Amino acid sequence: MKQIYWIDDNVQQMLYIVQGAIAKLWKIEEVDAEGIASKLVVFGNACEEADTDDILSQKDENDAKKKLGDMLFRMCARQDGPNKRKPVYNAKKELIQNKVSFLYKKENIGDKNKYQDLKRAWNIEKLEENESDAYKSASDEADKLIQKMEIEKGIVVGIDIALLYGDIERLRNESRILSMELCYKLSTLQLKCFMYSSDADDDNLMSKWRETYKRFYGETSVKIYQRDDFMQKGRVNIIDEIENMFD
């Protein structure tokens, strides 16, 4: 099964993307077509108005899973109509099985401390030198994060540019941020990655992301999308572009 991992800090905004691009990738109107599954990988607090160490709960994750399932069921019901066998739903329901993962949860012993360690490591402006202790610590935390994601072979990865509170300000200051590290590390695993952001229409900010990424990682070809491109009234050809990443 083809699959996209969406790495984001805001589950509500991700559910808007479910109604748009993710639902289109399911190919509900083509019951025999191979749909593309999406896994929502959630952590971080860039969407918050103030920095916080709060993490979500198992109930929050279960609620998100239910919303995802309800969305698929309703969309399939439009195709299935009165057919009690629900052929479309039964053909597509695998696309949402175990497809929501909150990386840090209140119920898990030690998760809050691990989350604080991640934030602390990436809340340092002095991550310039690859050999510095500060960067090594931050890089190690990114490795731990990727391990928690349970990455599978052959997937495509979409990464929200701002994952931690203060990332946008750090980016304006041309500092290295976590989304860059994740993009680079996942790319070295032979995975195709793209970035997206609500701020992607800020040309100056996106230029700083590209320039900073090139300075630290030597790469220039990472695609950056506007978050709205993936919503219900998003860009028409966005689905084709994402599907082509699997070729």
PDB file of C-alpha atoms in Angstrom, residues 122 124-128 166-178 180 208-209 212-213 215-216:
ATOM      1  CA  TRP A 122      16.007  22.733  19.467  1.00  0.00           C
ATOM      2  CA  ILE A 124      19.088  26.875  21.122  1.00  0.00           C
ATOM      3  CA  GLU A 125      20.247  29.470  18.631  1.00  0.00           C
ATOM      4  CA  LYS A 126      23.797  28.087  18.511  1.00  0.00           C
ATOM      5  CA  LEU A 127      23.233  25.110  16.213  1.00  0.00           C
ATOM      6  CA  GLU A 128      25.521  26.477  13.535  1.00  0.00           C
ATOM      7  CA  GLY A 166       9.475  29.840  18.078  1.00  0.00           C
ATOM      8  CA  ASP A 167      10.426  28.064  14.827  1.00  0.00           C
ATOM      9  CA  ILE A 168       9.194  30.926  12.636  1.00  0.00           C
ATOM     10  CA  GLU A 169      11.223  33.473  14.600  1.00  0.00           C
ATOM     11  CA  ARG A 170      14.270  31.191  14.503  1.00  0.00           C
ATOM     12  CA  LEU A 171      13.794  30.865  10.759  1.00  0.00           C
ATOM     13  CA  ARG A 172      13.639  34.632  10.342  1.00  0.00           C
ATOM     14  CA  ASN A 173      16.994  34.708  12.130  1.00  0.00           C
ATOM     15  CA  GLU A 174      18.300  32.113   9.636  1.00  0.00           C
ATOM     16  CA  SER A 175      18.736  29.494  12.354  1.00  0.00           C
ATOM     17  CA  ARG A 176      18.493  25.764  11.826  1.00  0.00           C
ATOM     18  CA  ILE A 177      15.063  24.350  12.832  1.00  0.00           C
ATOM     19  CA  LEU A 178      13.740  20.865  13.477  1.00  0.00           C
ATOM     20  CA  MET A 180      15.091  20.876   8.286  1.00  0.00           C
ATOM     21  CA  LYS A 208      15.251  31.913   4.209  1.00  0.00           C
ATOM     22  CA  TRP A 209      14.161  28.294   4.752  1.00  0.00           C
ATOM     23  CA  THR A 212      19.333  28.048   5.530  1.00  0.00           C
ATOM     24  CA  TYR A 213      18.653  24.455   4.507  1.00  0.00           C
ATOM     25  CA  ARG A 215      23.781  26.229   4.068  1.00  0.00           C
ATOM     26  CA  PHE A 216      23.492  23.402   6.560  1.00  0.00           C
TER      27      PHE A 216
END
